[in-house]
Amino acid sequence: MAAPMPRPCEQVSRLLRLTTAGSVDDGKSTLVGRLLHDTQSILADQLAAVDRATRARGGVELDLALLTDGLRAEREQGITIDVAYRYFATPTRKFVLADCPGHVQYTRNTVTGASTAELAVVLVDARNGLVEQTRRHLAVAAFLRVPHLVLAVNKMDLVDFDEPTFRRIESEFAVVARSLGVRDVVSVPVSALHGDNVAARSGRSTWYRGPTLLEHLEAVPTGREAVAEPMRFPVQLVLRPRTPEYPDYRGLAGRIASGVLEVGDDVIALPSGGRSTVTGIDTPDGPVLRATAGQSVTVLLADEIDAGRGEVLAHPAQAPRVVTELNADLCWLADRPLRAGARVLVKHGTRTVRAIVTELTGRLDLHTLLHTEPPTALELNEIGGARIRLAEPLAVDSYATDRHTGGFLVIDATDGNTLAAGLVGPDPARNTA
Amino acid sequence: MTAILTRGTSTDHLGALESEAVHIVREVVAEFDRPVLLFSGGKDSAVLLHVALRAFHPAPLPFPLLHVDTGHNFPEVIAYRDRLVAELGLRLYVAAVQEWIGDGRLTERPDGTRNPLQTVPLLDTITEHRFDAVFGGARRDEDRARAKERIVSLRDAFGGWDPRRQRPELWSLYNGRHTAGEHVRVFPLSNWTELDVWHYIARRDVPIPGIYYAHEREVFARDGMWLTAGEWGGPRRGERLLTKSVRYRTVGDASCTGAVESTAATIDEVLAEVAASRITERGATRADDRLSEAAMEDRKREGYF
Ligand SMILES: Nc1nc2c(ncn2[C@@H]2O[C@H](COP(=O)(O)OP(=O)(O)O)[C@@H](O)[C@H]2O)c(=O)[nH]1
């Protein structure tokens, strides 16, 4: 089967997932609206609706913030209650933006947005510089290991595009970022309201030689990190067609979480421990010799080992560790506080196991990313360390080494609600995380 | 068939969106007892079905389809649906709004529009067949309420959507736990845009009903849209029938789904037109979504798709 020919008007572009964070009134809605507007992602009828809404509120100039207005309750109360997803594209890239409200339930939302993001845009108001909220946003992004950070210093028009103001905020931010272990930070002076340095270079900040926000979003490398990590293939289900055409077909369906898998690779299935060799990688377009992080494929093995749902395939030399106890950080997302002794479910990869939180080991100080004394309870939006005993083993990685296989959910066994985002801690058997 | 190293299109943005959708569909099939796929015959459900077929290839599709039939159909769409089901050997359930009207469980609206009447037959059918996961082709770029929808979204026994009770959705771990009487709606195409859907149809040669391509049709103008002449409410006195070259951007209740003037008769021409288009598909062609700024939000709360 030949690879399909690209169509004349089809561009090959990559997907970048990003998230935004800023405290109230820093101009986050305006910035998101500006990005949508300047990439022509807003269509005529939506613009007309915003224009009507702007006039209804007595405004004259198009209020870009209204473009991202959400549910009626939010509009009526002038607040944002939930993460919203926005889509825009340039000729070379397509963007999925998790737009996170900056207040109420704020950690819950930012953690959600940051969990899938490869880049986070943190906004500050040029007149105020770094505030308490900025540090928290930065800490959450660092905690969830978002690989790329952008500081957008907004409302530069209100400080006359003053370079020293920008540089002061930029270096203050860099210090905090470094202390949190974030390396890739780019700062951009913008005016979301007027569009300076968002999609178009500003004539009012000639001293700034860096990229516009959009140029940077288009240039930042994507997906590379996941491909470099050890290979992990969580098995979702076993395909056994048993049709006349495929009487003996037995394929392991799943999505490569990280790394690269090739035909001929020796693999181990964990936690069960069975070993085999990859004889084929199937896609609906036919077999391939190699598949990389993010791809959904079906894997064929030489032997019928026990590798159903819940198992993870890995290369034996770089296998995840199999544990019955987790040391983890939990970001608590439920109203009811967490106390030691809680019986829960842990969902990791394609496996869900019963578990008991045996101990709370500390609360995370979002300023320092250090743990304080063990708390008696973990409240909504707090992050803390916990020890969790598992009823059955899990094959895990430290979140610090693999974002894709180091995260898990804590679920209420009774009502099924998601209680916490969990991040697997460092391997106690190793000195380095 | 010889294996190739990596296929050129599998890691670009469309490949990434497809892999994400395949992962979601497989997760739901692995964790739920009785999934079903809502199939309207529209392009989004056609793409969703195509993705689902690919997710289980070479095994057959492990769940049935459900069509909530307004009775106000484009004959081309029903013919397309039946052909597809027969060719692929799929199972199809049909919940006909007319039946609910016939036995009094629903009453016809004064304006004759049936899109809003789909909710009750949908919920009744979900209950009757004990479906616990319902796949839909909705996308987040369609509407401001949809922008906040989860990929796996919990519904109570009344099918209601409570935006404040939504579970946070982290990484690609989907929590579909539910209690008896509850079910989940699953939207594997959440992160696709209209343009992505068209690119995918082009790339994979996804079969769609012919009315998405330009054709000659007798239409009349109402509320700034071209509506097709039919047995349901049109044309009224004073509304003049014209023959125009048109195509549809969405297919729904034929009495309130409008066509756009177009000469785009091939997929590449449609793609070019969609790429250049300055009006969102719902705004252009769905009278029911123009009723109020929060139309979709209201219908979702009541259990609509
Ligand atoms: N002068 C100026 N005002 C801005 C800029 N960006 C946003 N604003 C204004 O700041 C206010 C808050 O903006 P909004 O986007 O709603 O903030 P959010 O709460 O962070 O979403 C609004 O009145 C905006 O018009 C900017 O770059 N320059």
PDB file of N, CA and C in Angstrom, chain A residues 7 10 13-14 17 40 43-45 70-72 74-75 82 84-85 87 94 108 112 115-116 236-237 246 254 284-285 287-290 294-298 309 347 399 416-418 422, chain B residues 3-5 7 10-13 19-20 23 26-27 30-31 54 58 140 144 147-148 150 163 166-171 174-175 177 190-191 196 202-204 267-268 277-278 280 283 297-298:
ATOM      1  N   ARG A   7      -2.500  16.308  -0.316  1.00  0.00           N
ATOM      2  CA  ARG A   7      -3.378  17.060  -1.206  1.00  0.00           C
ATOM      3  C   ARG A   7      -2.813  18.447  -1.384  1.00  0.00           C
ATOM      4  N   GLU A  10      -3.433  20.780   1.535  1.00  0.00           N
ATOM      5  CA  GLU A  10      -3.240  20.236   2.870  1.00  0.00           C
ATOM      6  C   GLU A  10      -1.826  20.537   3.351  1.00  0.00           C
ATOM      7  N   SER A  13       1.309  20.095   9.406  1.00  0.00           N
ATOM      8  CA  SER A  13       1.645  20.948  10.534  1.00  0.00           C
ATOM      9  C   SER A  13       1.593  20.140  11.814  1.00  0.00           C
ATOM     10  N   ARG A  14       2.204  20.662  12.835  1.00  0.00           N
ATOM     11  CA  ARG A  14       2.262  19.974  14.111  1.00  0.00           C
ATOM     12  C   ARG A  14       1.240  20.540  15.073  1.00  0.00           C
ATOM     13  N   ARG A  17       0.003  21.808  22.322  1.00  0.00           N
ATOM     14  CA  ARG A  17      -0.978  22.035  23.377  1.00  0.00           C
ATOM     15  C   ARG A  17      -0.400  23.024  24.365  1.00  0.00           C
ATOM     16  N   GLN A  40      -6.938  34.811  12.521  1.00  0.00           N
ATOM     17  CA  GLN A  40      -8.165  34.654  11.731  1.00  0.00           C
ATOM     18  C   GLN A  40      -8.943  33.399  12.132  1.00  0.00           C
ATOM     19  N   LEU A  43     -14.688  33.669  13.222  1.00  0.00           N
ATOM     20  CA  LEU A  43     -15.440  33.820  11.997  1.00  0.00           C
ATOM     21  C   LEU A  43     -16.440  34.954  12.121  1.00  0.00           C
ATOM     22  N   ALA A  44     -16.968  35.336  10.965  1.00  0.00           N
ATOM     23  CA  ALA A  44     -17.765  36.557  10.873  1.00  0.00           C
ATOM     24  C   ALA A  44     -18.921  36.612  11.863  1.00  0.00           C
ATOM     25  N   ASP A  45     -19.646  35.494  12.004  1.00  0.00           N
ATOM     26  CA  ASP A  45     -20.821  35.572  12.875  1.00  0.00           C
ATOM     27  C   ASP A  45     -20.433  35.677  14.348  1.00  0.00           C
ATOM     28  N   GLY A  70     -17.882  32.528  28.371  1.00  0.00           N
ATOM     29  CA  GLY A  70     -18.330  31.145  28.470  1.00  0.00           C
ATOM     30  C   GLY A  70     -19.798  30.960  28.700  1.00  0.00           C
ATOM     31  N   LEU A  71     -20.117  30.235  29.731  1.00  0.00           N
ATOM     32  CA  LEU A  71     -21.489  29.839  30.013  1.00  0.00           C
ATOM     33  C   LEU A  71     -22.285  31.015  30.569  1.00  0.00           C
ATOM     34  N   ARG A  72     -23.605  30.859  30.549  1.00  0.00           N
ATOM     35  CA  ARG A  72     -24.440  31.972  30.983  1.00  0.00           C
ATOM     36  C   ARG A  72     -24.166  32.370  32.428  1.00  0.00           C
ATOM     37  N   GLU A  74     -21.517  32.180  33.957  1.00  0.00           N
ATOM     38  CA  GLU A  74     -20.250  32.904  34.006  1.00  0.00           C
ATOM     39  C   GLU A  74     -20.430  34.333  33.521  1.00  0.00           C
ATOM     40  N   ARG A  75     -21.214  34.489  32.458  1.00  0.00           N
ATOM     41  CA  ARG A  75     -21.423  35.828  31.925  1.00  0.00           C
ATOM     42  C   ARG A  75     -22.182  36.684  32.927  1.00  0.00           C
ATOM     43  N   ASP A  82     -14.607  27.398  34.730  1.00  0.00           N
ATOM     44  CA  ASP A  82     -14.036  26.139  34.282  1.00  0.00           C
ATOM     45  C   ASP A  82     -13.041  26.339  33.144  1.00  0.00           C
ATOM     46  N   ALA A  84     -11.741  26.159  29.565  1.00  0.00           N
ATOM     47  CA  ALA A  84     -12.359  26.097  28.243  1.00  0.00           C
ATOM     48  C   ALA A  84     -11.250  25.818  27.234  1.00  0.00           C
ATOM     49  N   TYR A  85     -11.589  25.121  26.183  1.00  0.00           N
ATOM     50  CA  TYR A  85     -10.582  24.806  25.174  1.00  0.00           C
ATOM     51  C   TYR A  85     -10.803  25.650  23.933  1.00  0.00           C
ATOM     52  N   TYR A  87      -9.184  26.867  19.929  1.00  0.00           N
ATOM     53  CA  TYR A  87      -8.416  26.332  18.811  1.00  0.00           C
ATOM     54  C   TYR A  87      -8.016  27.437  17.865  1.00  0.00           C
ATOM     55  N   LYS A  94      -0.892  23.922  14.553  1.00  0.00           N
ATOM     56  CA  LYS A  94      -2.246  24.003  15.065  1.00  0.00           C
ATOM     57  C   LYS A  94      -2.154  23.988  16.585  1.00  0.00           C
ATOM     58  N   ARG A 108      -7.102  23.561  40.897  1.00  0.00           N
ATOM     59  CA  ARG A 108      -7.771  22.479  40.199  1.00  0.00           C
ATOM     60  C   ARG A 108      -7.758  22.716  38.684  1.00  0.00           C
ATOM     61  N   THR A 112      -5.296  20.942  35.798  1.00  0.00           N
ATOM     62  CA  THR A 112      -5.919  20.267  34.662  1.00  0.00           C
ATOM     63  C   THR A 112      -5.319  20.758  33.347  1.00  0.00           C
ATOM     64  N   SER A 115      -1.636  19.713  32.837  1.00  0.00           N
ATOM     65  CA  SER A 115      -1.304  18.287  32.744  1.00  0.00           C
ATOM     66  C   SER A 115      -1.037  17.853  31.311  1.00  0.00           C
ATOM     67  N   THR A 116      -1.698  18.488  30.343  1.00  0.00           N
ATOM     68  CA  THR A 116      -1.483  18.086  28.953  1.00  0.00           C
ATOM     69  C   THR A 116      -0.667  19.099  28.161  1.00  0.00           C
ATOM     70  N   GLN A 236      -4.287  -1.357  25.967  1.00  0.00           N
ATOM     71  CA  GLN A 236      -5.680  -0.980  26.218  1.00  0.00           C
ATOM     72  C   GLN A 236      -6.607  -2.174  26.121  1.00  0.00           C
ATOM     73  N   LEU A 237      -6.437  -2.955  25.075  1.00  0.00           N
ATOM     74  CA  LEU A 237      -7.232  -4.169  24.938  1.00  0.00           C
ATOM     75  C   LEU A 237      -6.594  -5.079  23.900  1.00  0.00           C
ATOM     76  N   TYR A 246      -8.934 -13.366   9.426  1.00  0.00           N
ATOM     77  CA  TYR A 246      -7.937 -13.258  10.502  1.00  0.00           C
ATOM     78  C   TYR A 246      -8.250 -14.254  11.624  1.00  0.00           C
ATOM     79  N   GLY A 254      -3.106  -0.215  21.655  1.00  0.00           N
ATOM     80  CA  GLY A 254      -2.732   0.804  22.632  1.00  0.00           C
ATOM     81  C   GLY A 254      -2.103   2.002  21.967  1.00  0.00           C
ATOM     82  N   PRO A 284      -4.220   0.849  10.718  1.00  0.00           N
ATOM     83  CA  PRO A 284      -5.264   0.547   9.732  1.00  0.00           C
ATOM     84  C   PRO A 284      -4.761   0.746   8.295  1.00  0.00           C
ATOM     85  N   ASP A 285      -3.662   1.497   8.133  1.00  0.00           N
ATOM     86  CA  ASP A 285      -3.116   1.705   6.794  1.00  0.00           C
ATOM     87  C   ASP A 285      -2.109   0.630   6.427  1.00  0.00           C
ATOM     88  N   PRO A 287       1.029  -2.373   7.975  1.00  0.00           N
ATOM     89  CA  PRO A 287       2.073  -2.501   8.983  1.00  0.00           C
ATOM     90  C   PRO A 287       3.138  -1.412   8.869  1.00  0.00           C
ATOM     91  N   VAL A 288       3.755  -1.088  10.001  1.00  0.00           N
ATOM     92  CA  VAL A 288       4.894  -0.159  10.023  1.00  0.00           C
ATOM     93  C   VAL A 288       6.033  -0.842  10.780  1.00  0.00           C
ATOM     94  N   LEU A 289       7.243  -0.344  10.598  1.00  0.00           N
ATOM     95  CA  LEU A 289       8.396  -0.936  11.285  1.00  0.00           C
ATOM     96  C   LEU A 289       8.683  -0.243  12.601  1.00  0.00           C
ATOM     97  N   ARG A 290       8.097   0.942  12.772  1.00  0.00           N
ATOM     98  CA  ARG A 290       8.489   1.769  13.895  1.00  0.00           C
ATOM     99  C   ARG A 290       7.322   2.678  14.251  1.00  0.00           C
ATOM    100  N   GLY A 294       2.804   8.871  21.216  1.00  0.00           N
ATOM    101  CA  GLY A 294       1.590   9.548  20.785  1.00  0.00           C
ATOM    102  C   GLY A 294       0.793   8.753  19.771  1.00  0.00           C
ATOM    103  N   GLN A 295       1.417   7.780  19.105  1.00  0.00           N
ATOM    104  CA  GLN A 295       0.714   7.048  18.061  1.00  0.00           C
ATOM    105  C   GLN A 295      -0.116   5.899  18.620  1.00  0.00           C
ATOM    106  N   SER A 296      -1.328   5.754  18.121  1.00  0.00           N
ATOM    107  CA  SER A 296      -2.174   4.601  18.449  1.00  0.00           C
ATOM    108  C   SER A 296      -1.902   3.511  17.427  1.00  0.00           C
ATOM    109  N   VAL A 297      -1.491   2.351  17.896  1.00  0.00           N
ATOM    110  CA  VAL A 297      -1.144   1.242  17.000  1.00  0.00           C
ATOM    111  C   VAL A 297      -1.619  -0.074  17.610  1.00  0.00           C
ATOM    112  N   THR A 298      -1.346  -1.173  16.913  1.00  0.00           N
ATOM    113  CA  THR A 298      -1.631  -2.506  17.440  1.00  0.00           C
ATOM    114  C   THR A 298      -0.350  -3.321  17.326  1.00  0.00           C
ATOM    115  N   ARG A 309      -5.173  -5.927  29.030  1.00  0.00           N
ATOM    116  CA  ARG A 309      -5.365  -4.578  29.560  1.00  0.00           C
ATOM    117  C   ARG A 309      -4.752  -4.459  30.947  1.00  0.00           C
ATOM    118  N   LYS A 347      -6.112   5.125  39.468  1.00  0.00           N
ATOM    119  CA  LYS A 347      -6.127   4.811  38.035  1.00  0.00           C
ATOM    120  C   LYS A 347      -4.825   5.288  37.415  1.00  0.00           C
ATOM    121  N   TYR A 399       7.234  10.764  38.038  1.00  0.00           N
ATOM    122  CA  TYR A 399       6.707  11.833  37.192  1.00  0.00           C
ATOM    123  C   TYR A 399       7.843  12.694  36.663  1.00  0.00           C
ATOM    124  N   GLY A 416     -17.412   7.582  42.427  1.00  0.00           N
ATOM    125  CA  GLY A 416     -16.673   7.611  41.168  1.00  0.00           C
ATOM    126  C   GLY A 416     -16.013   8.940  40.842  1.00  0.00           C
ATOM    127  N   ASN A 417     -16.124   9.923  41.706  1.00  0.00           N
ATOM    128  CA  ASN A 417     -15.539  11.216  41.385  1.00  0.00           C
ATOM    129  C   ASN A 417     -14.017  11.205  41.434  1.00  0.00           C
ATOM    130  N   THR A 418     -13.419  12.083  40.638  1.00  0.00           N
ATOM    131  CA  THR A 418     -11.970  12.235  40.648  1.00  0.00           C
ATOM    132  C   THR A 418     -11.593  13.097  41.851  1.00  0.00           C
ATOM    133  N   GLY A 422      -2.412  12.660  40.883  1.00  0.00           N
ATOM    134  CA  GLY A 422      -1.262  12.118  41.590  1.00  0.00           C
ATOM    135  C   GLY A 422      -0.017  12.115  40.722  1.00  0.00           C
TER     136      GLY A 422
ATOM    137  N   ALA B   3       5.980  -3.430   5.000  1.00  0.00           N
ATOM    138  CA  ALA B   3       5.928  -2.415   6.048  1.00  0.00           C
ATOM    139  C   ALA B   3       6.840  -1.249   5.672  1.00  0.00           C
ATOM    140  N   ILE B   4       6.418  -0.069   6.001  1.00  0.00           N
ATOM    141  CA  ILE B   4       7.295   1.072   5.778  1.00  0.00           C
ATOM    142  C   ILE B   4       7.716   1.628   7.129  1.00  0.00           C
ATOM    143  N   LEU B   5       8.764   2.418   7.131  1.00  0.00           N
ATOM    144  CA  LEU B   5       9.358   2.838   8.395  1.00  0.00           C
ATOM    145  C   LEU B   5       8.363   3.615   9.256  1.00  0.00           C
ATOM    146  N   ARG B   7       4.775   6.184   8.591  1.00  0.00           N
ATOM    147  CA  ARG B   7       3.972   6.782   7.543  1.00  0.00           C
ATOM    148  C   ARG B   7       3.968   8.289   7.691  1.00  0.00           C
ATOM    149  N   SER B  10       1.277  10.213   9.803  1.00  0.00           N
ATOM    150  CA  SER B  10       0.775   9.727  11.091  1.00  0.00           C
ATOM    151  C   SER B  10       1.197  10.599  12.267  1.00  0.00           C
ATOM    152  N   THR B  11       2.159  11.476  12.066  1.00  0.00           N
ATOM    153  CA  THR B  11       2.614  12.271  13.209  1.00  0.00           C
ATOM    154  C   THR B  11       2.354  13.771  13.032  1.00  0.00           C
ATOM    155  N   ASP B  12       1.670  14.165  11.969  1.00  0.00           N
ATOM    156  CA  ASP B  12       1.310  15.578  11.862  1.00  0.00           C
ATOM    157  C   ASP B  12       0.072  15.829  12.728  1.00  0.00           C
ATOM    158  N   HIS B  13      -0.489  17.028  12.666  1.00  0.00           N
ATOM    159  CA  HIS B  13      -1.550  17.337  13.640  1.00  0.00           C
ATOM    160  C   HIS B  13      -2.793  16.470  13.445  1.00  0.00           C
ATOM    161  N   SER B  19      -4.938   9.704  16.496  1.00  0.00           N
ATOM    162  CA  SER B  19      -4.425   8.809  17.530  1.00  0.00           C
ATOM    163  C   SER B  19      -5.105   9.063  18.867  1.00  0.00           C
ATOM    164  N   GLU B  20      -5.339  10.338  19.170  1.00  0.00           N
ATOM    165  CA  GLU B  20      -6.032  10.668  20.407  1.00  0.00           C
ATOM    166  C   GLU B  20      -7.452  10.091  20.399  1.00  0.00           C
ATOM    167  N   HIS B  23      -7.469   6.310  20.810  1.00  0.00           N
ATOM    168  CA  HIS B  23      -7.186   5.979  22.202  1.00  0.00           C
ATOM    169  C   HIS B  23      -8.446   6.104  23.057  1.00  0.00           C
ATOM    170  N   ARG B  26     -11.013   3.301  22.275  1.00  0.00           N
ATOM    171  CA  ARG B  26     -10.578   2.013  22.837  1.00  0.00           C
ATOM    172  C   ARG B  26     -10.725   1.993  24.360  1.00  0.00           C
ATOM    173  N   GLU B  27     -10.396   3.096  25.026  1.00  0.00           N
ATOM    174  CA  GLU B  27     -10.555   3.157  26.477  1.00  0.00           C
ATOM    175  C   GLU B  27     -11.999   2.876  26.876  1.00  0.00           C
ATOM    176  N   ALA B  30     -13.038  -0.677  26.416  1.00  0.00           N
ATOM    177  CA  ALA B  30     -12.430  -1.546  27.422  1.00  0.00           C
ATOM    178  C   ALA B  30     -13.131  -1.413  28.774  1.00  0.00           C
ATOM    179  N   GLU B  31     -13.658  -0.240  29.089  1.00  0.00           N
ATOM    180  CA  GLU B  31     -14.160  -0.004  30.437  1.00  0.00           C
ATOM    181  C   GLU B  31     -15.681  -0.006  30.574  1.00  0.00           C
ATOM    182  N   ARG B  54     -11.364   2.146  12.449  1.00  0.00           N
ATOM    183  CA  ARG B  54      -9.905   2.026  12.401  1.00  0.00           C
ATOM    184  C   ARG B  54      -9.344   1.607  13.759  1.00  0.00           C
ATOM    185  N   PRO B  58      -8.117  -5.212  12.671  1.00  0.00           N
ATOM    186  CA  PRO B  58      -9.034  -5.853  11.724  1.00  0.00           C
ATOM    187  C   PRO B  58     -10.253  -6.508  12.379  1.00  0.00           C
ATOM    188  N   ARG B 140     -15.412  20.794  20.312  1.00  0.00           N
ATOM    189  CA  ARG B 140     -15.417  21.944  21.213  1.00  0.00           C
ATOM    190  C   ARG B 140     -15.405  23.267  20.465  1.00  0.00           C
ATOM    191  N   ARG B 144     -19.775  27.889  22.458  1.00  0.00           N
ATOM    192  CA  ARG B 144     -19.126  28.258  23.712  1.00  0.00           C
ATOM    193  C   ARG B 144     -19.430  27.286  24.853  1.00  0.00           C
ATOM    194  N   ALA B 147     -17.217  24.284  24.388  1.00  0.00           N
ATOM    195  CA  ALA B 147     -15.807  24.551  24.671  1.00  0.00           C
ATOM    196  C   ALA B 147     -15.414  24.090  26.063  1.00  0.00           C
ATOM    197  N   LYS B 148     -16.421  23.929  26.925  1.00  0.00           N
ATOM    198  CA  LYS B 148     -16.148  23.537  28.313  1.00  0.00           C
ATOM    199  C   LYS B 148     -16.500  22.085  28.571  1.00  0.00           C
ATOM    200  N   ARG B 150     -16.217  18.082  28.739  1.00  0.00           N
ATOM    201  CA  ARG B 150     -15.159  17.099  28.884  1.00  0.00           C
ATOM    202  C   ARG B 150     -15.187  16.124  27.714  1.00  0.00           C
ATOM    203  N   PRO B 163     -22.439  21.785  34.305  1.00  0.00           N
ATOM    204  CA  PRO B 163     -21.058  22.241  34.098  1.00  0.00           C
ATOM    205  C   PRO B 163     -20.277  22.369  35.407  1.00  0.00           C
ATOM    206  N   GLN B 166     -18.610  18.874  36.673  1.00  0.00           N
ATOM    207  CA  GLN B 166     -17.727  18.142  35.773  1.00  0.00           C
ATOM    208  C   GLN B 166     -16.467  17.698  36.488  1.00  0.00           C
ATOM    209  N   ARG B 167     -16.012  16.513  36.148  1.00  0.00           N
ATOM    210  CA  ARG B 167     -14.770  16.032  36.729  1.00  0.00           C
ATOM    211  C   ARG B 167     -13.583  16.640  35.998  1.00  0.00           C
ATOM    212  N   PRO B 168     -12.552  17.000  36.757  1.00  0.00           N
ATOM    213  CA  PRO B 168     -11.362  17.476  36.051  1.00  0.00           C
ATOM    214  C   PRO B 168     -10.803  16.345  35.191  1.00  0.00           C
ATOM    215  N   GLU B 169     -10.316  16.688  34.013  1.00  0.00           N
ATOM    216  CA  GLU B 169      -9.810  15.663  33.091  1.00  0.00           C
ATOM    217  C   GLU B 169      -8.311  15.866  32.925  1.00  0.00           C
ATOM    218  N   LEU B 170      -7.530  14.964  33.522  1.00  0.00           N
ATOM    219  CA  LEU B 170      -6.082  15.159  33.577  1.00  0.00           C
ATOM    220  C   LEU B 170      -5.340  14.183  32.673  1.00  0.00           C
ATOM    221  N   TRP B 171      -4.202  14.665  32.145  1.00  0.00           N
ATOM    222  CA  TRP B 171      -3.385  13.845  31.237  1.00  0.00           C
ATOM    223  C   TRP B 171      -4.304  13.211  30.199  1.00  0.00           C
ATOM    224  N   TYR B 174      -9.021   9.008  31.486  1.00  0.00           N
ATOM    225  CA  TYR B 174     -10.433   9.338  31.470  1.00  0.00           C
ATOM    226  C   TYR B 174     -11.158   8.569  32.559  1.00  0.00           C
ATOM    227  N   ASN B 175     -11.857   9.299  33.402  1.00  0.00           N
ATOM    228  CA  ASN B 175     -12.589   8.662  34.489  1.00  0.00           C
ATOM    229  C   ASN B 175     -14.059   8.531  34.110  1.00  0.00           C
ATOM    230  N   ARG B 177     -16.216   6.390  35.642  1.00  0.00           N
ATOM    231  CA  ARG B 177     -16.993   5.707  36.696  1.00  0.00           C
ATOM    232  C   ARG B 177     -18.364   6.337  36.814  1.00  0.00           C
ATOM    233  N   SER B 190     -13.376  15.892  20.227  1.00  0.00           N
ATOM    234  CA  SER B 190     -13.425  17.161  20.957  1.00  0.00           C
ATOM    235  C   SER B 190     -12.437  18.190  20.439  1.00  0.00           C
ATOM    236  N   ASN B 191     -11.222  17.766  20.159  1.00  0.00           N
ATOM    237  CA  ASN B 191     -10.165  18.724  19.811  1.00  0.00           C
ATOM    238  C   ASN B 191     -10.033  18.981  18.312  1.00  0.00           C
ATOM    239  N   ASP B 196     -10.354  20.514  10.346  1.00  0.00           N
ATOM    240  CA  ASP B 196      -9.713  19.207  10.565  1.00  0.00           C
ATOM    241  C   ASP B 196     -10.607  18.077  10.046  1.00  0.00           C
ATOM    242  N   ALA B 202     -10.929  14.194   3.438  1.00  0.00           N
ATOM    243  CA  ALA B 202     -10.146  14.175   2.197  1.00  0.00           C
ATOM    244  C   ALA B 202      -9.026  13.144   2.280  1.00  0.00           C
ATOM    245  N   ARG B 203      -8.310  13.145   3.370  1.00  0.00           N
ATOM    246  CA  ARG B 203      -7.156  12.261   3.477  1.00  0.00           C
ATOM    247  C   ARG B 203      -7.550  10.795   3.475  1.00  0.00           C
ATOM    248  N   ARG B 204      -8.619  10.472   4.188  1.00  0.00           N
ATOM    249  CA  ARG B 204      -9.009   9.064   4.339  1.00  0.00           C
ATOM    250  C   ARG B 204     -10.136   8.648   3.409  1.00  0.00           C
ATOM    251  N   ILE B 267     -14.162  17.165  -3.090  1.00  0.00           N
ATOM    252  CA  ILE B 267     -13.652  17.363  -1.738  1.00  0.00           C
ATOM    253  C   ILE B 267     -12.610  18.490  -1.698  1.00  0.00           C
ATOM    254  N   ASP B 268     -11.767  18.581  -2.708  1.00  0.00           N
ATOM    255  CA  ASP B 268     -10.763  19.651  -2.695  1.00  0.00           C
ATOM    256  C   ASP B 268     -11.405  21.029  -2.811  1.00  0.00           C
ATOM    257  N   SER B 277     -13.909  30.204   4.336  1.00  0.00           N
ATOM    258  CA  SER B 277     -15.209  30.632   4.834  1.00  0.00           C
ATOM    259  C   SER B 277     -15.086  31.535   6.052  1.00  0.00           C
ATOM    260  N   ARG B 278     -15.936  32.510   6.128  1.00  0.00           N
ATOM    261  CA  ARG B 278     -15.873  33.455   7.245  1.00  0.00           C
ATOM    262  C   ARG B 278     -17.054  33.316   8.193  1.00  0.00           C
ATOM    263  N   THR B 280     -19.203  30.575  10.873  1.00  0.00           N
ATOM    264  CA  THR B 280     -19.165  29.239  11.470  1.00  0.00           C
ATOM    265  C   THR B 280     -20.328  28.410  10.946  1.00  0.00           C
ATOM    266  N   GLY B 283     -23.741  28.825  12.858  1.00  0.00           N
ATOM    267  CA  GLY B 283     -24.334  30.137  12.657  1.00  0.00           C
ATOM    268  C   GLY B 283     -24.949  30.259  11.272  1.00  0.00           C
ATOM    269  N   GLU B 297     -26.183  25.665  25.240  1.00  0.00           N
ATOM    270  CA  GLU B 297     -26.010  25.405  26.666  1.00  0.00           C
ATOM    271  C   GLU B 297     -27.317  24.864  27.264  1.00  0.00           C
ATOM    272  N   ASP B 298     -28.438  25.493  26.927  1.00  0.00           N
ATOM    273  CA  ASP B 298     -29.717  25.055  27.468  1.00  0.00           C
ATOM    274  C   ASP B 298     -30.031  23.626  27.040  1.00  0.00           C
TER     275      ASP B 298
END
